[in-house]
Amino acid sequence: MATRLYEHEIFLEHITPPGHPERADRLRSLNIALEHGNFAGLERKQAPQANEDAVTLAHPEEHLFAVMRQMPEEEDEINQIEADTYASPKSFQAALTAIGGALAGVDDVFSGAADNVFLAARPPGHHAEKNKAMGFCFFNTVAIAARHGMKAHGAERVAIVDWDVHHGNGTQDIFWDDPNVLFCSTHQMPLYPGSGAKSEEGRFGTIVNAPLSANDGSEHFRDAFKSRVLKAVDNFAPDLILVSAGFDAHYRDPLAQINLTGDDFDWATGRLMELAGKHAHNRLVSVLEGGYDLEGLAESAGMHILRLMRG
């Protein structure tokens, strides 16, 4: 498979307070893993910065302006813009570059420049609701990418699969009333942000939640993924599959207790690639979300990327 990875130094310049789990070392640990010879054939490109207008594909202008107003200007200044969400002087540029990388990835899979794409970016995005920054997230990168696929490339149906251990409340909020976007999520409950019950199905039944309990582990995760997520994606027959690829369900992660291994993410990646091949001409774009243990993130994301490369 032709796999492309987007990255950028600006992602390291989004600074959070000392001790904050969402930190630049997350990407540094992944970069060390990518030095292995297994990744010699991986095409790595610098992510472009999106225009501010791209944000409005999934958010109203008022949200864009509200986030912009809270960005600090002084060097070394960090603003708390929500309970656990912080901004430094380069955070806005980092967020726009994350969006730019996701849009470029969608362009790549529709043009045939790549079969699939992984975006190694921060800040993450899946907790950002239409009108609210939260959960380390300013803008919903994967939601913006979905809308771009529909607007720029004529995708009629887009499936978003979120296996971050925290429910993608923002993505669910944005697509609650959209019959053309399927959102499927595996996540731990109860856990932040508190949403994600099976009963939350959206206006058109295109929201599919598969909540898991603490210590459920690999067997329960795979059963839920097969019975709810993969079944829903297969029935939806999307033109494009997007992945909110959080790796905080790993057993080493300090923020949750689902206790998966890198093998589980490798398996889930392979199953989604099969459906991308069946329905979407292999078009799959994966966007990094959570994952806060450096070793667990490097292992899991590395195995995810290798599966994208090998098919």
Short mmCIF file of C-alpha atoms in Angstrom, two decimals:
data_model
loop_
_atom_site.label_atom_id
_atom_site.label_comp_id
_atom_site.label_asym_id
_atom_site.label_seq_id
_atom_site.Cartn_x
_atom_site.Cartn_y
_atom_site.Cartn_z
CA MET A 1 0.00 0.00 0.00
CA ALA A 2 1.17 3.55 -0.72
CA THR A 3 1.12 5.23 2.68
CA ARG A 4 1.89 8.89 3.35
CA LEU A 5 2.56 10.46 6.75
CA TYR A 6 2.09 14.16 7.41
CA GLU A 7 4.06 15.89 10.16
CA HIS A 8 5.39 19.36 11.03
CA GLU A 9 7.72 20.93 13.57
CA ILE A 10 4.99 23.39 14.56
CA PHE A 11 3.17 20.57 16.36
CA LEU A 12 5.99 20.55 18.93
CA GLU A 13 5.43 24.27 19.60
CA HIS A 14 1.92 23.85 20.96
CA ILE A 15 2.95 24.13 24.62
CA THR A 16 0.90 22.90 27.56
CA PRO A 17 1.67 23.35 31.28
CA PRO A 18 4.22 21.07 33.00
CA GLY A 19 2.66 17.73 33.86
CA HIS A 20 -0.11 18.02 31.29
CA PRO A 21 -0.61 14.65 29.54
CA GLU A 22 -1.03 16.16 26.05
CA ARG A 23 2.58 17.25 25.48
CA ALA A 24 5.12 17.53 22.68
CA ASP A 25 7.01 14.44 23.90
CA ARG A 26 4.14 12.37 22.48
CA LEU A 27 5.26 13.15 18.94
CA ARG A 28 8.93 12.91 19.83
CA SER A 29 8.36 9.34 21.05
CA LEU A 30 6.60 8.45 17.81
CA ASN A 31 9.42 9.96 15.76
CA ILE A 32 11.92 7.74 17.57
CA ALA A 33 9.82 4.69 16.72
CA LEU A 34 9.67 5.75 13.07
CA GLU A 35 13.48 5.62 12.86
CA HIS A 36 13.23 1.81 12.71
CA GLY A 37 14.04 0.21 9.37
CA ASN A 38 10.47 -1.05 9.05
CA PHE A 39 9.45 2.49 8.15
CA ALA A 40 12.09 3.08 5.48
CA GLY A 41 9.44 3.00 2.75
CA LEU A 42 7.11 5.45 4.48
CA GLU A 43 6.66 8.71 2.59
CA ARG A 44 6.89 11.56 5.09
CA LYS A 45 5.72 15.03 4.10
CA GLN A 46 5.37 18.38 5.80
CA ALA A 47 1.76 19.20 6.56
CA PRO A 48 0.51 22.43 4.95
CA GLN A 49 -1.26 25.05 7.02
CA ALA A 50 -4.98 25.36 6.29
CA ASN A 51 -6.74 28.68 5.86
CA GLU A 52 -8.90 29.87 8.72
CA ASP A 53 -11.94 29.38 6.47
CA ALA A 54 -11.41 25.61 6.63
CA VAL A 55 -12.47 25.68 10.27
CA THR A 56 -15.95 26.80 9.21
CA LEU A 57 -16.57 23.50 7.40
CA ALA A 58 -17.48 22.10 10.83
CA HIS A 59 -17.67 25.11 13.16
CA PRO A 60 -19.47 28.47 13.00
CA GLU A 61 -17.34 31.58 12.56
CA GLU A 62 -18.19 32.59 16.12
CA HIS A 63 -16.29 29.56 17.44
CA LEU A 64 -13.29 30.30 15.23
CA PHE A 65 -13.16 33.90 16.48
CA ALA A 66 -13.67 32.86 20.10
CA VAL A 67 -10.66 30.54 19.93
CA MET A 68 -8.56 33.17 18.16
CA ARG A 69 -9.32 35.73 20.87
CA GLN A 70 -8.00 33.40 23.56
CA MET A 71 -4.62 32.80 21.95
CA PRO A 72 -1.77 34.40 23.94
CA GLU A 73 0.69 36.70 22.22
CA GLU A 74 3.51 36.93 24.75
CA GLU A 75 6.34 34.39 24.50
CA ASP A 76 6.11 31.66 27.17
CA GLU A 77 2.53 32.68 28.00
CA ILE A 78 -0.04 29.89 28.34
CA ASN A 79 -3.77 30.61 28.48
CA GLN A 80 -6.30 28.25 29.99
CA ILE A 81 -9.23 28.41 27.58
CA GLU A 82 -11.26 25.59 29.13
CA ALA A 83 -10.93 23.28 32.14
CA ASP A 84 -8.08 21.17 30.71
CA THR A 85 -7.44 22.93 27.39
CA TYR A 86 -4.50 25.32 27.09
CA ALA A 87 -3.10 27.57 24.38
CA SER A 88 0.39 28.97 23.78
CA PRO A 89 1.45 31.53 21.12
CA LYS A 90 1.92 28.86 18.40
CA SER A 91 -1.15 26.76 19.26
CA PHE A 92 -3.44 28.36 16.68
CA GLN A 93 -0.89 27.80 13.92
CA ALA A 94 -0.45 24.20 15.07
CA ALA A 95 -4.20 23.61 14.99
CA LEU A 96 -4.49 25.05 11.48
CA THR A 97 -1.57 22.90 10.33
CA ALA A 98 -3.23 19.81 11.78
CA ILE A 99 -6.31 20.68 9.74
CA GLY A 100 -4.14 21.31 6.68
CA GLY A 101 -2.52 17.90 7.03
CA ALA A 102 -5.90 16.20 7.29
CA LEU A 103 -7.24 18.01 4.23
CA ALA A 104 -4.10 17.15 2.27
CA GLY A 105 -4.54 13.51 3.29
CA VAL A 106 -8.09 13.49 1.97
CA ASP A 107 -6.89 15.08 -1.26
CA ASP A 108 -4.18 12.41 -1.56
CA VAL A 109 -6.49 9.43 -1.27
CA PHE A 110 -8.95 10.86 -3.78
CA SER A 111 -6.24 11.80 -6.29
CA GLY A 112 -4.47 8.46 -5.92
CA ALA A 113 -1.27 10.03 -4.59
CA ALA A 114 -1.61 7.63 -1.62
CA ASP A 115 -3.85 4.73 -0.67
CA ASN A 116 -3.94 5.81 2.94
CA VAL A 117 -2.55 8.58 5.14
CA PHE A 118 -1.57 9.03 8.78
CA LEU A 119 -1.47 12.50 10.32
CA ALA A 120 0.97 12.78 13.24
CA ALA A 121 -0.36 16.05 14.63
CA ARG A 122 -1.33 17.82 17.81
CA PRO A 123 -3.43 19.32 19.31
CA PRO A 124 -6.05 16.57 18.94
CA GLY A 125 -9.57 17.42 17.83
CA HIS A 126 -12.33 14.91 18.53
CA HIS A 127 -13.65 16.57 21.72
CA ALA A 128 -14.20 19.94 20.01
CA GLU A 129 -17.93 20.46 19.57
CA LYS A 130 -19.54 22.84 17.08
CA ASN A 131 -19.32 25.75 19.52
CA LYS A 132 -16.93 24.60 22.23
CA ALA A 133 -13.23 23.88 22.66
CA MET A 134 -12.64 21.18 25.28
CA GLY A 135 -10.66 18.07 26.16
CA PHE A 136 -7.31 19.40 24.82
CA CYS A 137 -9.05 20.23 21.49
CA PHE A 138 -9.71 23.57 19.72
CA PHE A 139 -11.15 22.45 16.37
CA ASN A 140 -12.47 19.08 15.24
CA THR A 141 -9.86 18.07 12.68
CA VAL A 142 -11.50 14.82 11.56
CA ALA A 143 -14.93 16.46 11.19
CA ILE A 144 -13.43 19.19 9.01
CA ALA A 145 -11.71 16.51 6.91
CA ALA A 146 -15.02 14.68 6.44
CA ARG A 147 -16.76 17.81 5.23
CA HIS A 148 -13.82 18.53 2.90
CA GLY A 149 -14.12 15.08 1.37
CA MET A 150 -17.77 15.76 0.61
CA LYS A 151 -17.36 19.33 -0.61
CA ALA A 152 -14.13 19.06 -2.59
CA HIS A 153 -14.31 15.46 -3.83
CA GLY A 154 -18.00 14.64 -3.98
CA ALA A 155 -17.94 11.92 -1.34
CA GLU A 156 -21.55 10.96 -0.69
CA ARG A 157 -20.96 8.96 2.48
CA VAL A 158 -18.11 9.30 4.96
CA ALA A 159 -17.51 6.95 7.90
CA ILE A 160 -15.56 8.15 10.94
CA VAL A 161 -14.29 5.45 13.31
CA ASP A 162 -13.03 6.67 16.70
CA TRP A 163 -11.17 4.16 18.88
CA ASP A 164 -9.76 6.72 21.31
CA VAL A 165 -10.54 5.55 24.85
CA HIS A 166 -12.50 8.77 25.44
CA HIS A 167 -15.75 9.24 23.55
CA GLY A 168 -15.58 11.60 20.57
CA ASN A 169 -18.36 13.84 21.83
CA GLY A 170 -17.39 16.67 19.50
CA THR A 171 -17.61 14.56 16.36
CA GLN A 172 -20.94 13.15 17.53
CA ASP A 173 -22.24 16.68 18.19
CA ILE A 174 -21.23 17.94 14.75
CA PHE A 175 -22.77 15.03 12.82
CA TRP A 176 -25.82 14.29 14.99
CA ASP A 177 -28.19 15.53 12.26
CA ASP A 178 -26.17 14.44 9.21
CA PRO A 179 -27.43 11.30 7.40
CA ASN A 180 -24.33 11.22 5.16
CA VAL A 181 -21.70 10.84 7.90
CA LEU A 182 -21.50 7.69 10.02
CA PHE A 183 -19.78 8.11 13.38
CA CYS A 184 -18.73 4.95 15.25
CA SER A 185 -16.93 5.00 18.58
CA THR A 186 -15.43 2.49 21.00
CA HIS A 187 -14.59 4.06 24.35
CA GLN A 188 -14.55 3.48 28.09
CA MET A 189 -17.60 4.38 30.15
CA PRO A 190 -17.95 5.92 32.62
CA LEU A 191 -15.09 8.25 31.71
CA TYR A 192 -14.56 11.75 30.39
CA PRO A 193 -16.52 13.36 28.74
CA GLY A 194 -19.51 11.31 29.94
CA SER A 195 -21.25 10.83 26.59
CA GLY A 196 -21.32 7.80 24.30
CA ALA A 197 -24.14 5.54 25.47
CA LYS A 198 -25.55 3.00 23.02
CA SER A 199 -28.84 4.89 23.12
CA GLU A 200 -27.20 7.95 21.50
CA GLU A 201 -27.95 7.16 17.85
CA GLY A 202 -28.35 10.54 16.14
CA ARG A 203 -31.32 11.85 14.20
CA PHE A 204 -30.81 9.38 11.34
CA GLY A 205 -29.32 6.45 13.23
CA THR A 206 -25.83 7.27 11.96
CA ILE A 207 -24.27 7.45 15.44
CA VAL A 208 -23.04 4.04 16.65
CA ASN A 209 -21.52 3.87 20.11
CA ALA A 210 -19.87 0.77 21.54
CA PRO A 211 -19.04 1.62 25.16
CA LEU A 212 -16.65 -0.59 27.10
CA SER A 213 -16.05 -0.96 30.82
CA ALA A 214 -12.78 -0.63 32.71
CA ASN A 215 -10.61 -3.75 32.36
CA ASP A 216 -12.67 -5.16 29.50
CA GLY A 217 -9.50 -5.84 27.51
CA SER A 218 -8.85 -7.17 24.04
CA GLU A 219 -11.65 -9.73 23.74
CA HIS A 220 -14.44 -7.30 24.60
CA PHE A 221 -12.92 -4.57 22.42
CA ARG A 222 -12.71 -6.86 19.39
CA ASP A 223 -16.21 -8.21 19.93
CA ALA A 224 -17.64 -4.67 20.12
CA PHE A 225 -15.61 -3.57 17.13
CA LYS A 226 -16.83 -6.49 15.01
CA SER A 227 -20.46 -6.52 16.08
CA ARG A 228 -21.16 -2.78 16.12
CA VAL A 229 -18.45 -0.76 14.36
CA LEU A 230 -17.44 -2.98 11.45
CA LYS A 231 -21.02 -4.10 10.82
CA ALA A 232 -22.22 -0.47 10.70
CA VAL A 233 -19.41 0.66 8.40
CA ASP A 234 -19.98 -2.26 6.04
CA ASN A 235 -23.70 -1.53 5.84
CA PHE A 236 -23.05 2.19 5.30
CA ALA A 237 -20.67 1.50 2.37
CA PRO A 238 -18.68 4.74 2.68
CA ASP A 239 -16.71 6.49 -0.06
CA LEU A 240 -14.09 7.49 2.53
CA ILE A 241 -13.07 6.15 5.94
CA LEU A 242 -11.55 8.48 8.53
CA VAL A 243 -10.05 7.25 11.79
CA SER A 244 -9.80 9.20 15.02
CA ALA A 245 -6.77 7.21 16.10
CA GLY A 246 -6.29 7.64 19.81
CA PHE A 247 -4.02 5.11 21.48
CA ASP A 248 -4.97 5.75 25.11
CA ALA A 249 -6.82 2.43 25.36
CA HIS A 250 -3.33 0.87 25.60
CA TYR A 251 -2.71 -0.97 28.87
CA ARG A 252 0.14 1.39 29.81
CA ASP A 253 -1.93 4.56 29.47
CA PRO A 254 -2.46 6.51 32.72
CA LEU A 255 -5.87 7.96 31.84
CA ALA A 256 -7.95 4.80 31.27
CA GLN A 257 -8.21 1.06 31.90
CA ILE A 258 -9.26 -0.75 28.72
CA ASN A 259 -5.87 -2.51 28.60
CA LEU A 260 -5.33 -3.06 24.88
CA THR A 261 -2.00 -3.86 23.22
CA GLY A 262 -0.42 -2.81 19.96
CA ASP A 263 -1.76 -6.02 18.41
CA ASP A 264 -5.32 -4.82 18.97
CA PHE A 265 -4.72 -1.59 17.07
CA ASP A 266 -2.98 -3.55 14.31
CA TRP A 267 -6.02 -5.83 14.07
CA ALA A 268 -8.54 -2.96 14.04
CA THR A 269 -6.52 -1.17 11.37
CA GLY A 270 -6.52 -4.25 9.18
CA ARG A 271 -10.27 -4.71 9.48
CA LEU A 272 -10.94 -1.09 8.50
CA MET A 273 -8.55 -1.40 5.57
CA GLU A 274 -10.55 -4.39 4.32
CA LEU A 275 -13.72 -2.27 4.34
CA ALA A 276 -11.90 0.64 2.71
CA GLY A 277 -10.85 -1.74 -0.05
CA LYS A 278 -14.37 -3.12 -0.40
CA HIS A 279 -16.25 0.19 -0.49
CA ALA A 280 -13.89 3.16 -0.80
CA HIS A 281 -11.10 2.29 -3.27
CA ASN A 282 -8.79 1.91 -0.24
CA ARG A 283 -9.32 5.55 0.80
CA LEU A 284 -8.50 5.79 4.50
CA VAL A 285 -7.11 8.77 6.43
CA SER A 286 -6.08 8.37 10.07
CA VAL A 287 -5.64 11.31 12.44
CA LEU A 288 -3.80 11.06 15.77
CA GLU A 289 -5.95 11.83 18.78
CA GLY A 290 -5.00 10.67 22.31
CA GLY A 291 -2.36 8.37 23.77
CA TYR A 292 -0.49 9.61 26.81
CA ASP A 293 1.99 6.93 27.78
CA LEU A 294 4.98 7.54 25.53
CA GLU A 295 5.96 3.89 25.16
CA GLY A 296 2.38 2.74 24.64
CA LEU A 297 1.77 5.46 22.06
CA ALA A 298 4.94 4.68 20.12
CA GLU A 299 4.18 0.95 20.06
CA SER A 300 0.53 1.29 19.10
CA ALA A 301 0.86 4.08 16.56
CA GLY A 302 3.88 2.33 15.06
CA MET A 303 1.93 -0.90 14.56
CA HIS A 304 -1.02 1.08 13.15
CA ILE A 305 1.23 2.78 10.59
CA LEU A 306 2.95 -0.50 9.67
CA ARG A 307 -0.42 -2.10 9.00
CA LEU A 308 -1.36 0.85 6.77
CA MET A 309 1.88 0.33 4.85
CA ARG A 310 1.61 -3.44 4.50
CA GLY A 311 -2.09 -3.83 3.89
#
